[in-house]
XYZ file of C-alpha atoms in Angstrom:
303
model
C -34.181 -41.999 90.064
C -37.617 -44.287 90.381
C -40.929 -42.160 90.902
C -44.673 -43.362 91.107
C -45.954 -42.296 87.797
C -49.097 -40.918 89.140
C -47.759 -38.550 91.753
C -44.094 -38.178 91.282
C -43.785 -39.281 95.147
C -39.725 -40.361 94.959
C -39.359 -44.368 95.568
C -35.310 -45.137 94.857
C -32.602 -42.577 93.644
C -28.739 -43.617 92.981
C -26.112 -40.598 93.079
C -24.230 -41.857 90.120
C -19.952 -41.071 90.097
C -18.768 -43.137 87.931
C -16.370 -46.342 88.500
C -17.022 -45.287 92.640
C -20.730 -46.145 92.108
C -23.391 -48.301 94.499
C -25.219 -51.282 93.277
C -26.558 -54.106 95.575
C -23.415 -56.353 94.723
C -25.666 -59.678 93.713
C -26.139 -57.268 90.685
C -22.906 -55.825 89.915
C -22.048 -58.610 86.864
C -24.997 -56.823 84.768
C -24.491 -53.718 82.262
C -25.001 -50.414 83.956
C -28.092 -49.630 82.918
C -29.552 -53.144 84.134
C -27.633 -52.766 87.496
C -29.184 -49.245 88.209
C -32.768 -50.273 87.330
C -32.527 -54.087 89.344
C -30.904 -51.936 92.784
C -33.424 -49.436 91.949
C -36.260 -51.463 92.097
C -35.266 -54.368 94.158
C -37.417 -54.299 97.392
C -40.174 -53.533 94.934
C -39.629 -57.288 93.145
C -43.188 -60.003 92.871
C -45.401 -57.254 93.172
C -46.848 -57.332 89.929
C -45.703 -53.972 89.630
C -45.111 -51.896 86.036
C -42.179 -50.523 85.241
C -41.437 -47.587 82.662
C -38.276 -46.698 81.389
C -36.694 -44.219 78.342
C -34.458 -45.957 75.788
C -31.146 -45.840 78.551
C -32.835 -48.285 80.708
C -34.959 -50.593 78.589
C -32.995 -53.624 76.904
C -34.554 -57.372 75.994
C -31.758 -58.643 79.452
C -33.882 -56.048 81.394
C -37.086 -57.552 80.342
C -36.317 -60.672 81.020
C -35.127 -60.334 84.175
C -37.718 -58.215 86.002
C -40.433 -60.998 84.314
C -38.830 -63.873 86.575
C -39.611 -61.168 89.486
C -42.943 -60.653 88.351
C -42.293 -56.787 87.155
C -43.266 -55.774 83.379
C -42.061 -53.688 81.648
C -42.499 -50.648 79.002
C -40.251 -48.160 77.458
C -38.044 -47.226 74.591
C -35.525 -49.006 73.198
C -32.437 -47.195 71.625
C -32.147 -48.956 68.260
C -28.568 -50.070 68.145
C -29.298 -51.980 71.191
C -27.487 -55.360 70.599
C -30.250 -57.676 71.823
C -33.158 -56.700 69.400
C -33.094 -58.585 66.372
C -30.959 -57.920 62.917
C -34.320 -56.580 61.088
C -34.934 -53.653 63.141
C -31.328 -52.015 62.047
C -32.367 -52.216 58.231
C -35.842 -51.634 58.086
C -37.279 -48.521 56.322
C -40.809 -47.632 57.065
C -43.322 -45.498 56.061
C -45.226 -42.789 57.787
C -47.815 -45.211 60.380
C -46.268 -48.197 58.781
C -45.357 -51.268 61.797
C -43.384 -54.258 62.810
C -43.355 -56.272 65.626
C -41.381 -59.502 66.936
C -42.621 -61.059 69.981
C -40.426 -63.526 72.210
C -42.770 -65.245 74.417
C -44.104 -62.391 76.757
C -41.495 -59.964 75.521
C -42.388 -58.182 72.285
C -40.919 -54.749 70.143
C -42.154 -52.674 68.098
C -41.509 -50.049 64.957
C -43.273 -47.825 64.428
C -42.789 -44.926 62.195
C -44.781 -41.485 62.608
C -41.913 -37.860 62.753
C -39.357 -40.282 63.692
C -38.722 -43.842 63.602
C -40.025 -44.930 67.246
C -38.931 -48.664 68.874
C -40.560 -49.773 71.759
C -40.506 -53.007 74.118
C -43.320 -54.409 76.242
C -43.828 -56.934 78.376
C -47.765 -56.625 78.316
C -48.371 -55.701 74.508
C -48.973 -56.968 71.301
C -48.987 -54.623 67.878
C -52.759 -53.393 68.590
C -53.655 -50.299 67.125
C -55.660 -47.705 68.767
C -57.745 -44.487 67.284
C -56.685 -41.090 69.269
C -57.228 -37.975 68.186
C -54.886 -35.365 67.210
C -54.186 -31.500 67.483
C -55.415 -31.333 65.243
C -59.049 -32.674 65.919
C -58.576 -35.195 63.716
C -58.335 -39.193 64.410
C -55.053 -41.358 63.214
C -53.926 -44.785 64.026
C -51.076 -45.448 67.151
C -49.732 -48.787 68.638
C -51.370 -49.146 71.548
C -47.635 -49.599 74.138
C -47.128 -45.831 72.775
C -50.492 -44.548 73.902
C -49.893 -46.429 77.593
C -46.191 -45.139 77.151
C -47.255 -41.644 76.926
C -49.642 -42.040 79.478
C -47.453 -43.711 82.327
C -43.720 -42.240 81.621
C -44.802 -39.091 83.476
C -43.357 -39.356 86.991
C -40.083 -38.393 87.184
C -40.710 -35.878 84.536
C -43.155 -34.349 87.176
C -40.531 -34.545 90.585
C -38.035 -32.826 88.819
C -39.909 -30.802 87.118
C -41.273 -29.471 90.858
C -37.604 -29.561 92.164
C -36.076 -27.774 89.289
C -38.825 -24.562 90.427
C -37.822 -24.076 93.926
C -34.363 -25.160 94.320
C -32.541 -25.308 97.518
C -29.399 -25.996 95.715
C -27.271 -22.567 95.030
C -26.380 -21.902 91.447
C -22.278 -21.237 92.751
C -22.261 -23.906 94.546
C -18.862 -25.659 94.351
C -19.008 -28.857 97.236
C -20.324 -31.349 95.687
C -21.711 -32.857 98.939
C -23.456 -30.121 99.765
C -25.316 -29.898 96.225
C -25.808 -33.849 97.306
C -27.301 -32.899 100.455
C -29.936 -29.645 99.236
C -30.574 -32.375 96.413
C -31.846 -34.816 99.109
C -33.621 -32.407 101.348
C -35.165 -31.423 98.015
C -36.376 -34.346 97.753
C -37.812 -34.884 101.226
C -39.537 -32.329 100.531
C -41.381 -33.030 97.350
C -41.963 -36.429 99.135
C -43.331 -34.451 102.215
C -45.833 -32.680 99.983
C -46.864 -36.176 97.785
C -48.466 -37.392 100.521
C -49.784 -34.537 102.248
C -51.682 -34.272 98.972
C -52.285 -37.728 98.636
C -53.731 -36.900 102.384
C -56.800 -34.559 101.512
C -53.930 -31.085 102.008
C -55.172 -28.207 99.956
C -52.129 -26.255 99.539
C -50.210 -25.161 96.937
C -46.271 -26.539 96.561
C -45.069 -23.553 97.347
C -47.434 -22.568 99.983
C -46.724 -26.141 101.592
C -42.728 -25.637 101.348
C -43.459 -21.629 102.930
C -45.247 -22.909 105.937
C -42.715 -26.148 106.588
C -39.838 -23.554 106.812
C -42.284 -21.408 108.628
C -42.688 -24.413 110.900
C -39.023 -25.281 111.017
C -37.708 -21.998 111.821
C -40.828 -22.001 115.568
C -39.409 -25.324 116.419
C -35.891 -24.159 115.734
C -36.262 -21.211 118.284
C -36.846 -23.529 121.462
C -40.495 -21.655 121.839
C -42.976 -23.147 119.617
C -46.176 -21.403 119.333
C -49.472 -22.330 121.273
C -51.775 -21.881 118.031
C -51.022 -22.962 114.008
C -49.928 -19.706 112.469
C -52.850 -18.515 109.648
C -50.405 -16.915 108.246
C -46.869 -17.259 105.996
C -46.118 -14.298 105.611
C -44.011 -13.895 108.765
C -41.052 -16.319 108.112
C -38.399 -13.282 107.996
C -39.088 -11.803 111.273
C -38.309 -15.490 112.216
C -35.134 -16.446 110.813
C -31.438 -13.831 110.574
C -29.950 -11.698 113.214
C -31.839 -9.535 114.619
C -30.510 -6.759 117.596
C -32.608 -3.970 119.755
C -31.113 -0.733 119.204
C -32.720 2.921 120.888
C -34.786 4.720 118.915
C -33.457 7.180 117.024
C -34.617 10.711 118.162
C -36.535 12.833 116.150
C -37.386 16.365 116.508
C -36.557 18.119 119.975
C -37.452 14.945 122.284
C -35.166 13.964 123.837
C -36.028 10.116 123.937
C -37.859 9.130 120.639
C -40.439 6.176 121.231
C -42.391 3.633 119.214
C -45.158 1.372 119.847
C -44.541 -1.793 121.485
C -46.025 -4.223 118.573
C -46.374 -6.939 120.914
C -47.756 -5.519 123.079
C -50.155 -3.091 120.665
C -51.698 -6.612 119.752
C -53.340 -7.647 122.884
C -55.764 -6.359 124.381
C -56.965 -5.243 128.039
C -60.014 -6.729 130.482
C -61.959 -4.519 128.510
C -61.757 -5.831 125.071
C -59.740 -2.596 124.206
C -56.476 -2.319 122.292
C -52.884 -2.145 124.620
C -50.883 1.308 123.820
C -48.032 0.891 125.651
C -44.198 2.555 124.035
C -41.200 1.466 124.335
C -37.158 3.147 123.495
C -35.842 0.293 121.405
C -37.234 -1.306 118.404
C -35.498 -3.740 115.863
C -33.956 -1.732 112.511
C -34.480 -5.029 110.552
C -37.687 -5.916 111.049
C -38.861 -1.768 111.552
C -40.972 -2.551 114.455
C -40.851 -0.891 118.320
C -40.596 -3.300 120.895
C -39.615 -3.726 124.475
C -36.292 -5.383 125.673
C -37.736 -8.243 127.104
C -39.290 -10.457 126.454
C -40.881 -8.490 123.591
C -37.941 -7.851 121.988
C -37.518 -11.865 122.137
C -41.510 -12.967 121.168
C -41.327 -10.799 117.973
C -38.120 -13.047 116.497
C -39.016 -16.794 118.040
C -43.119 -17.327 117.454
C -45.022 -17.034 114.719
C -48.207 -16.402 117.125
C -47.782 -13.786 119.988
């Protein structure tokens, strides 16, 4: 999955299906991690972007190829990569020590903090910078590590938000339905990111509820002429609703209730209209005239 680092906007993704996974034909001769990266970023080549990758996708091979396409890369590297200098596999650093190798624009660095971290970058050297730790003390860190931590959150951010409100059912067994629902979640997330970029002030969950409401209105065939002010009426616009007679109570032969639609309107004097009906919706627990109020109540957000 390829995301914009600041917002988490999902630019591209690949559905991994084992040997049947589809990559761009021109990259098929590369290894799995390399052709994943090149396929995902194909349309962004030669634009001067900086790609941040985790240790599965980072390698000197990927860096060399991306440099040809005017694309820089920064990422963590697995210490067992064959292309790494042999010295990295035998180094035993003490806490705070670093060791770096440079080949052209590609720099590979090892730094020991709580554990040994191996980094690769095409825009850094072994420069150290001062950073404030959690205990309000200053410590030295390689600049490549600091910049990586700042730019690696795009995929994490999108994954976190998608996992908060998944449309995928936990017991869904048919994989194609899971894929469809996941793609739907991605589309909704991207829509929310663009909404925020254009000055929107709704939070994520409110945005999703508003979207559901508007889709329900459009699907009903009777869209409201006004923009709905509330997101609390989604339930009455969905599901199965049927008119039924109001249950008789007391000594009355025929019981009645106020019609929710009629009583929401005013007459020429500005007073609320009072109209009773013998019909109701048991699901919504409101009185409604059989026609046209029953249909209006269940298809229009504002009436």
